[in-house]
Coordinates of C-alpha atoms in Angstrom, one line a residue:
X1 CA -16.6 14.9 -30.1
X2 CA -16.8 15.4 -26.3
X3 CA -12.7 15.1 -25.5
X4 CA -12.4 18.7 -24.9
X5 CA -14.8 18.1 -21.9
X6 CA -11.7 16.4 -20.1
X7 CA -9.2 19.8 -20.5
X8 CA -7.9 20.0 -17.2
X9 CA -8.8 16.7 -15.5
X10 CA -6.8 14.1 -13.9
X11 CA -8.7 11.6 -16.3
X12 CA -7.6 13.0 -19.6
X13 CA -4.1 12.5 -17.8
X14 CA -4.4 9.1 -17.0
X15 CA -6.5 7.9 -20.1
X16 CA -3.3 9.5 -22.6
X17 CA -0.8 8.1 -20.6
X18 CA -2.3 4.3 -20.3
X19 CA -2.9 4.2 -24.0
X20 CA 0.5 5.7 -24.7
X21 CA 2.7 4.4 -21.9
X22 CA 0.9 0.3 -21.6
X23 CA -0.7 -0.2 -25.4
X24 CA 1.4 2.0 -27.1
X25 CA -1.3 4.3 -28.8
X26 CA -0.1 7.3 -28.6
X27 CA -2.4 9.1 -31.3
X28 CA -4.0 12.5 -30.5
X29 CA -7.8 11.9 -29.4
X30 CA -9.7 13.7 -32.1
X31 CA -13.2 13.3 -33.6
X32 CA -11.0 12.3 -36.9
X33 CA -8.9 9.8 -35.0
X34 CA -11.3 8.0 -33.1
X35 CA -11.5 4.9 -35.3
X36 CA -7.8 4.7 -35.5
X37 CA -7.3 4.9 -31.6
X38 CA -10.0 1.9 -31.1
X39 CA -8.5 -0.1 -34.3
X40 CA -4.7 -0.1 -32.5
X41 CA -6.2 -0.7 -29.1
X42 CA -8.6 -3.6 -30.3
X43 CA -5.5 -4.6 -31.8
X44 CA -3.1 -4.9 -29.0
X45 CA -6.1 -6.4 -26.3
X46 CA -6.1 -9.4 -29.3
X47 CA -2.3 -10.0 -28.4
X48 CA -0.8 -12.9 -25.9
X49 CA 0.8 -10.1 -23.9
X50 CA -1.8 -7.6 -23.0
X51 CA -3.5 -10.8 -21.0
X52 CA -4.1 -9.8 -17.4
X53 CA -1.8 -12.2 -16.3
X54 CA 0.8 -10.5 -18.7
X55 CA 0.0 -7.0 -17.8
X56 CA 0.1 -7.9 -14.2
X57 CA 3.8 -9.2 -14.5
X58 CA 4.6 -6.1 -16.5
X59 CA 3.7 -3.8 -14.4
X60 CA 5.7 -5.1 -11.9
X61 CA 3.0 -5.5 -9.1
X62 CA 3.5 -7.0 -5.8
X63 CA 0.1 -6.7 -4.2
X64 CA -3.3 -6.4 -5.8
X65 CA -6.2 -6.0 -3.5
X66 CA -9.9 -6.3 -4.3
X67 CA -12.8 -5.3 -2.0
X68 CA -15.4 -8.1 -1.1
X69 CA -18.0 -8.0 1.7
X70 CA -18.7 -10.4 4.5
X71 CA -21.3 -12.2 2.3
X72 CA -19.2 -12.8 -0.9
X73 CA -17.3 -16.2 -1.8
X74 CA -13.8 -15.9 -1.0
X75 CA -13.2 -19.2 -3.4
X76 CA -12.0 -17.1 -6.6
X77 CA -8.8 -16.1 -4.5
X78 CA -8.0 -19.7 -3.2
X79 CA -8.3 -20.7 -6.7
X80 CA -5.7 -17.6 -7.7
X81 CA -3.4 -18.3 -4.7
X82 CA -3.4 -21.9 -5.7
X83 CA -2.5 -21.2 -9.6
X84 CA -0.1 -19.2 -8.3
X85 CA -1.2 -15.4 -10.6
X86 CA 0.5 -13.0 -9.8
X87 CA 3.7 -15.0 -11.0
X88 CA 6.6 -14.8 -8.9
X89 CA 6.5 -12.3 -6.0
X90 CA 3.2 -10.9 -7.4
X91 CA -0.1 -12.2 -5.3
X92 CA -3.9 -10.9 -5.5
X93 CA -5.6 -10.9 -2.0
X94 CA -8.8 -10.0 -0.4
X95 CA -10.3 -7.1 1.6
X96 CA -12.8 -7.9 4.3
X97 CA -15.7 -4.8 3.8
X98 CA -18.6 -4.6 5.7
X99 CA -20.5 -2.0 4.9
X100 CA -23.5 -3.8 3.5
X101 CA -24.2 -5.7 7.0
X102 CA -23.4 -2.4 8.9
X103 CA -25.5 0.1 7.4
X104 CA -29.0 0.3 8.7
X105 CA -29.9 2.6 5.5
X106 CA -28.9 0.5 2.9
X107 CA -32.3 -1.1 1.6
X108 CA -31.7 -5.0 1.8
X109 CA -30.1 -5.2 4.7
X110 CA -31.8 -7.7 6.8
X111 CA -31.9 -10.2 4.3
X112 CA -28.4 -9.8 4.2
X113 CA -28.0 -10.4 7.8
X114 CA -30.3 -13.2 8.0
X115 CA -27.9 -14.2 4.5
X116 CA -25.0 -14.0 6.8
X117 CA -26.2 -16.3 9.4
X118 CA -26.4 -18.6 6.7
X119 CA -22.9 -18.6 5.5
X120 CA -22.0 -18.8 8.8
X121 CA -24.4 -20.9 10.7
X122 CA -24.6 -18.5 13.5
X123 CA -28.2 -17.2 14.9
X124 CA -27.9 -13.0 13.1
X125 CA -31.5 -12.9 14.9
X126 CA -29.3 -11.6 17.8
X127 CA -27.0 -8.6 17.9
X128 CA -24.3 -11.4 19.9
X129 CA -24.6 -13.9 17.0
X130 CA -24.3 -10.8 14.4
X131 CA -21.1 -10.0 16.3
X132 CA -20.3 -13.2 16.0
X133 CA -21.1 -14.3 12.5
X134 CA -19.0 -10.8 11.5
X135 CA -15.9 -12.0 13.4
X136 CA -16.3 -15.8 11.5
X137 CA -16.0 -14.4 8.2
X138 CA -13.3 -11.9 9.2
X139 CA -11.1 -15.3 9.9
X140 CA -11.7 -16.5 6.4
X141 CA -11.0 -13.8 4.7
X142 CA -7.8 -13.4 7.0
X143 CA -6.8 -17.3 6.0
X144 CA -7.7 -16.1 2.3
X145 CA -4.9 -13.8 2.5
X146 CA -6.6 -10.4 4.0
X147 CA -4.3 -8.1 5.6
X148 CA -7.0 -5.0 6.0
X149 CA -10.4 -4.3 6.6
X150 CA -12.7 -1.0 4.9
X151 CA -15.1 1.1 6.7
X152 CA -16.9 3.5 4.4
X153 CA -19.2 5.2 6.4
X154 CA -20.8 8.7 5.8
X155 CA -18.9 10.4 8.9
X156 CA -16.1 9.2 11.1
X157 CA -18.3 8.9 14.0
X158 CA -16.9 6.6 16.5
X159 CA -19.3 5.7 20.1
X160 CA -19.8 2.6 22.4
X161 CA -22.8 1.7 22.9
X162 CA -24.1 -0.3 26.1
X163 CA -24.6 -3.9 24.6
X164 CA -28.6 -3.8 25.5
X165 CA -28.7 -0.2 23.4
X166 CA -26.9 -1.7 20.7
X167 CA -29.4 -4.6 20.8
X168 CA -32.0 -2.9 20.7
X169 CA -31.2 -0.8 17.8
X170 CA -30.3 -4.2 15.8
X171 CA -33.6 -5.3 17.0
X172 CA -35.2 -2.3 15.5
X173 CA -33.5 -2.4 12.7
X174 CA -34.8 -6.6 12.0
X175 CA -38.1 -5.1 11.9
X176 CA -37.6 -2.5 9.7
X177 CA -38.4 0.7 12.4
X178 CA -34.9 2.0 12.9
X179 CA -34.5 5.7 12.6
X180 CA -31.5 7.7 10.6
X181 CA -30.1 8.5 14.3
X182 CA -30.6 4.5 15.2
X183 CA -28.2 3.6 11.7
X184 CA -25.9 6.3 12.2
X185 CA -25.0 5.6 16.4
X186 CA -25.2 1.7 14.6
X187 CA -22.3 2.6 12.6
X188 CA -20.6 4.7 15.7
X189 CA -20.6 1.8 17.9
X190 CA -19.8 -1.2 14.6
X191 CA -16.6 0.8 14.1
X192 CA -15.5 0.5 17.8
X193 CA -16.8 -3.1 17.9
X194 CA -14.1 -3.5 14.4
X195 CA -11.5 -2.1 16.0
X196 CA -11.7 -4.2 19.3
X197 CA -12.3 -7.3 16.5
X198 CA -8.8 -5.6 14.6
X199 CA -6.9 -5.9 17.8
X200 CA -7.8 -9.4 17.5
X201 CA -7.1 -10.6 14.5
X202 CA -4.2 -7.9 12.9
X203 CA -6.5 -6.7 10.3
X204 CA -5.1 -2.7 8.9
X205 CA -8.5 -0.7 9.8
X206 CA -9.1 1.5 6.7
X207 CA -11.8 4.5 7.4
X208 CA -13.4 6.1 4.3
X209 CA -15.4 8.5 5.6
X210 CA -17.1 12.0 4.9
X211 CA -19.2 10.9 1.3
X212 CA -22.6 11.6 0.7
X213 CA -23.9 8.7 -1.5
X214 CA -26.4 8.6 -4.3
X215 CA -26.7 12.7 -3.7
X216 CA -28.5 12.6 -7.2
X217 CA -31.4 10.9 -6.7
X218 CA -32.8 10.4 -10.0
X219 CA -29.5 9.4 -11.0
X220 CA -29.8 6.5 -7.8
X221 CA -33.3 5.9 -8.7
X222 CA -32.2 5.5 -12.5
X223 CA -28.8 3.7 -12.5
X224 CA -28.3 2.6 -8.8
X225 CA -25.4 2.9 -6.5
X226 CA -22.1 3.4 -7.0
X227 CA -22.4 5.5 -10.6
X228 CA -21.0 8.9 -9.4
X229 CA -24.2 10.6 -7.8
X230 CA -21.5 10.9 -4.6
X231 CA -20.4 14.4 -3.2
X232 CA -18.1 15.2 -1.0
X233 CA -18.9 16.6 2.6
X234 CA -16.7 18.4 5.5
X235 CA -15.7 16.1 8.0
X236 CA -15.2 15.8 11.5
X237 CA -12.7 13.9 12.9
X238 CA -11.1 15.3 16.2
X239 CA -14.4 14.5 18.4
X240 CA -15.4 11.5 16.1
X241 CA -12.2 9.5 16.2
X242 CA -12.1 10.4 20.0
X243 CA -13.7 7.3 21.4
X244 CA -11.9 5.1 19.3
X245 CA -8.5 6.7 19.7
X246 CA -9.1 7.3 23.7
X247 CA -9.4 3.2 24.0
X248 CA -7.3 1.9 21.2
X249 CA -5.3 5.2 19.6
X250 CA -1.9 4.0 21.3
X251 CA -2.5 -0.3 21.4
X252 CA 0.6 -1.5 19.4
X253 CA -1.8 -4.0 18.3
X254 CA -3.9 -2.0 15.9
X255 CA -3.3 0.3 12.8
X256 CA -6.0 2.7 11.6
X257 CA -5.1 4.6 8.4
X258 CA -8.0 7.5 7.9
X259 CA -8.6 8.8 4.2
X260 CA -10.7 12.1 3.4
X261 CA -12.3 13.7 1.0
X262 CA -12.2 17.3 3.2
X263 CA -9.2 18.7 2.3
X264 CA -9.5 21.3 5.0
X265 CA -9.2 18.4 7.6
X266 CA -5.7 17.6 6.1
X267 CA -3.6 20.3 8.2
X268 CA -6.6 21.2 11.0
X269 CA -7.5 17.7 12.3
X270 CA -5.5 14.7 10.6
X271 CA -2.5 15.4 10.4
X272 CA -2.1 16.5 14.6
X273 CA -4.5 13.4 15.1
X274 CA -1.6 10.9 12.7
X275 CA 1.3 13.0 14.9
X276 CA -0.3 11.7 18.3
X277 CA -1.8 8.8 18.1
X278 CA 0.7 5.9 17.3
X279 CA -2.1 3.7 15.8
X280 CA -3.1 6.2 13.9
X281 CA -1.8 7.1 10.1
X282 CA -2.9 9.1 7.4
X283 CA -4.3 7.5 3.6
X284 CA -3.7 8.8 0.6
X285 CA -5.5 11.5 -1.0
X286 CA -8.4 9.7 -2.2
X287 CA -10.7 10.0 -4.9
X288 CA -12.1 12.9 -6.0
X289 CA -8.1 13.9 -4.7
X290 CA -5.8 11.4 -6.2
X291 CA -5.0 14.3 -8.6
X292 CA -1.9 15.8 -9.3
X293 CA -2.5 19.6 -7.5
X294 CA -4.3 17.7 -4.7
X295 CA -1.6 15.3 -4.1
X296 CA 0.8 18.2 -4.0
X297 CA -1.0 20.2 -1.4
X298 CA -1.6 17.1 0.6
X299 CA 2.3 16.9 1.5
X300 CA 2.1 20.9 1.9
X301 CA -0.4 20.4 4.3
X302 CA 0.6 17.3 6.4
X303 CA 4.1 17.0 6.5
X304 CA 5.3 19.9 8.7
X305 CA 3.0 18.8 11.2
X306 CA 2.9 14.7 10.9
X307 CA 6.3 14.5 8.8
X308 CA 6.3 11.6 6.2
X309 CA 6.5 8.8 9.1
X310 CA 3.3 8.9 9.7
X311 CA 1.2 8.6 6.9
X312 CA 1.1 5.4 4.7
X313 CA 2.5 6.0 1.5
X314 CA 0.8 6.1 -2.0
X315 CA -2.0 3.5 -2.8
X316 CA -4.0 3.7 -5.7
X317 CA -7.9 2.8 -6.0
X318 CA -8.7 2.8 -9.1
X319 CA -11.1 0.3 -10.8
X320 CA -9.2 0.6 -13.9
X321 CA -6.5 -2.1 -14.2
X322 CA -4.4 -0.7 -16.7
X323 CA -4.5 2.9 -15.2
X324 CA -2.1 1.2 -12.3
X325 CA 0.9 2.0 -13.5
X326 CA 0.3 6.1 -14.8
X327 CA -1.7 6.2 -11.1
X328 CA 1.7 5.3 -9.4
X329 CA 3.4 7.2 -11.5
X330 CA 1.8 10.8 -11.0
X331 CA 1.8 9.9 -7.2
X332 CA 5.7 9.6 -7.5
X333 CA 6.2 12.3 -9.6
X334 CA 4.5 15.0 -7.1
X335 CA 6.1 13.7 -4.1
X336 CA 9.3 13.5 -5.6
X337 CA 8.9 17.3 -6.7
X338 CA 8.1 18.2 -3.3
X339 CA 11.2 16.1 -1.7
X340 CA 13.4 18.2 -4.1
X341 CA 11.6 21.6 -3.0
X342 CA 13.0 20.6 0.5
X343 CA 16.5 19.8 -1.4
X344 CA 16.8 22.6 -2.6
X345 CA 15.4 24.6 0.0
X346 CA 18.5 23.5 2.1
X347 CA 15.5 21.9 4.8
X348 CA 16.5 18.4 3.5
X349 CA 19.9 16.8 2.3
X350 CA 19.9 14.4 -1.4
X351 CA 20.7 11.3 0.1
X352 CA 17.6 11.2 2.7
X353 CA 15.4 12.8 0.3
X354 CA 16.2 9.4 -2.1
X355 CA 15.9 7.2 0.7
X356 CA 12.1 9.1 1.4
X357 CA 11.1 8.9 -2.0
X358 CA 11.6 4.9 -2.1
X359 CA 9.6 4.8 1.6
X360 CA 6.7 6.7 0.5
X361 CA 6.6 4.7 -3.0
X362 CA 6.9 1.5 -1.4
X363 CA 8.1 0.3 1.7
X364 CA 5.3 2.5 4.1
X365 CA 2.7 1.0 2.3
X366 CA 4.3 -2.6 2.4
X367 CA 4.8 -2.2 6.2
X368 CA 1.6 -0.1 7.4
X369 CA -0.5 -2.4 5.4
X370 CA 0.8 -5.4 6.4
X371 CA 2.0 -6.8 3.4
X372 CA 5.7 -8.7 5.0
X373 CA 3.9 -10.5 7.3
X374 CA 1.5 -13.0 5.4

């Protein structure tokens, strides 16, 4: 009854095309044909090959990457890697994010720190043995397979701190009397600290920056986190990033890819930023952007200034496994479209535009993230 609610959206897109294109259902969603559409679907979930391990294979993916943080057990993927899913060529591997350790705000915390010097048997009583206990569990999740680490912080502020301020904040924050200013420069100085530790160990640095989380309070209050009370916020990124690009923006050794959720960054800050700074590259449009217009004016908005070199290609972050493929899919399709634009346009020939089409699809994301080496 409440379809027509989706006129328009990227999800009406995707839903029709992952019933259609993966479980063959391609009946017109109506009021009249809604026991019809869950009937064939129920029907095709019951079948051998619409198994995960199936689907996986069909859709013909290389890399699938989950999100766990410092505290989870990393045993699920040794028992994966060691059953070999993914079939041939095809692996599932881990993302080392931190979030929940890092940020002050989040209620909880300290039992998760003092949780973390559990796991790890180092003293998290102490902002050393906090630094160190974060850099233990980076090494298992890089011997589990990790190739990337994910910042999601609510600004892209980046600041060194002297180690006593930094302690003191911690300490602060042990016994529950940090301030908003004491979690925020705690973030700031964490995301220097995980670039020095990405240096290190090789780990892609992800940002994801620029949300304001739980915005609807009595939605947070009601449901908890993470249930679309999030909004988008403009975003600074020239002065933010300039700590952390100032000491580490050209090290050979480390690659940052930045997402946003300000479109108005895009041509201003980002894509200058991704053009000088070697580390530095750009994400794909990301969330409330991995839409078909938004995708579009992405490229219009990056490429004459950072070209297609340096950002990262298309990944998809979707929760929805059987959405990969049509996600992939619309990403292709709009890039494509704009490579033949250029085509046409006489501003690039056919045979470069085939061989950009195949980079952004694939092999940027295979090589920026990491994904040959391990």
């Amino acid at each position: 009854a409440h379809w027509h609610l989706f006129r328009g959206t990227p999800s009406r897109l995707w839903l029709e095309r992952t019933f259609a294109d993966v479980f063959g259902v391609d009946i017109p969603f109506r009021p009249q044909t809604a026991d019809q559409v869950y009937d064939a679907l129920a029907a095709r979930l019951a079948e051998p090959d619409f198994r995960p391990r199936a689907l996986f294979g069909r859709f013909g993916i290389e890399v699938l990457a989950t999100s766990e943080s410092p505290l989870d057990d990393l045993a699920p993927h040794a028992t994966l890697a060691a059953d070999g899913w993914g079939g041939p060529g095809g692996r599932v591997i881990t993302t080392f994010r931190p979030d929940n350790v890092v940020d002050l705000d989040w209620a909880g915390w300290a039992d998760r720190v003092a949780a973390l010097g559990e796991l790890t048997g180092e003293d998290t009583t102490g902002f050393p043995g906090y630094l160190t206990a974060l850099g233990r569990r980076r090494e298992a999740f890089v011997k589990a397979g990790a190739t990337s680490s994910d910042h999601g912080h609510p600004t892209a502020r980046t600041h060194p701190l002297a180690p006593a301020d930094a302690a003191a904040i911690y300490n602060r924050a042990l016994q529950g009397t940090a301030s908003p200013a004491d979690a925020e420069a705690f973030r700031a100085h964490m995301l220097y600290e995980f670039a020095r530790m990405s240096v290190d160990d090789g780990l892609v640095m992800q940002l994801h920056p620029g949300s304001v989380r739980n915005h609807n309070r009595w939605l947070h209050a009601a449901h908890g986190r993470d249930v679309g009370g999030d909004i988008p916020q403009p975003t600074d990124y020239v002065h933010a990033l300039g700590p952390l690009l100032e000491a580490y923006g050209n090290d050979p050794r480390l690659t940052i890819v930045v997402y946003t959720l300000d479109e108005t960054a895009f041509s201003r800050e980002l894509a200058p930023l991704a053009g000088g700074y070697p580390s530095l590259y750009l994400g794909a449009p990301w969330w409330f952007l991995d839409a078909p217009e938004a995708l579009r004016r992405f490229r219009e908005a990056v490429t004459e200034t950072a070209g297609f070199y340096n950002t990262a290609g298309f990944v998809d972050d979707t929760r929805a496994f059987c959405s990969i493929p049509v996600r992939h899919e619309v990403a292709r399709r709009i890039d494509a479209g704009f490579l033949a634009r250029l085509v046409a346009e006489h501003r690039l020939p056919l045979d470069e535009a085939a061989e950009t089409i195949v980079d952004l699809a694939y092999r940027l994301p295979k090589r920026i993230f990491r994904l040959e080496q391990r």
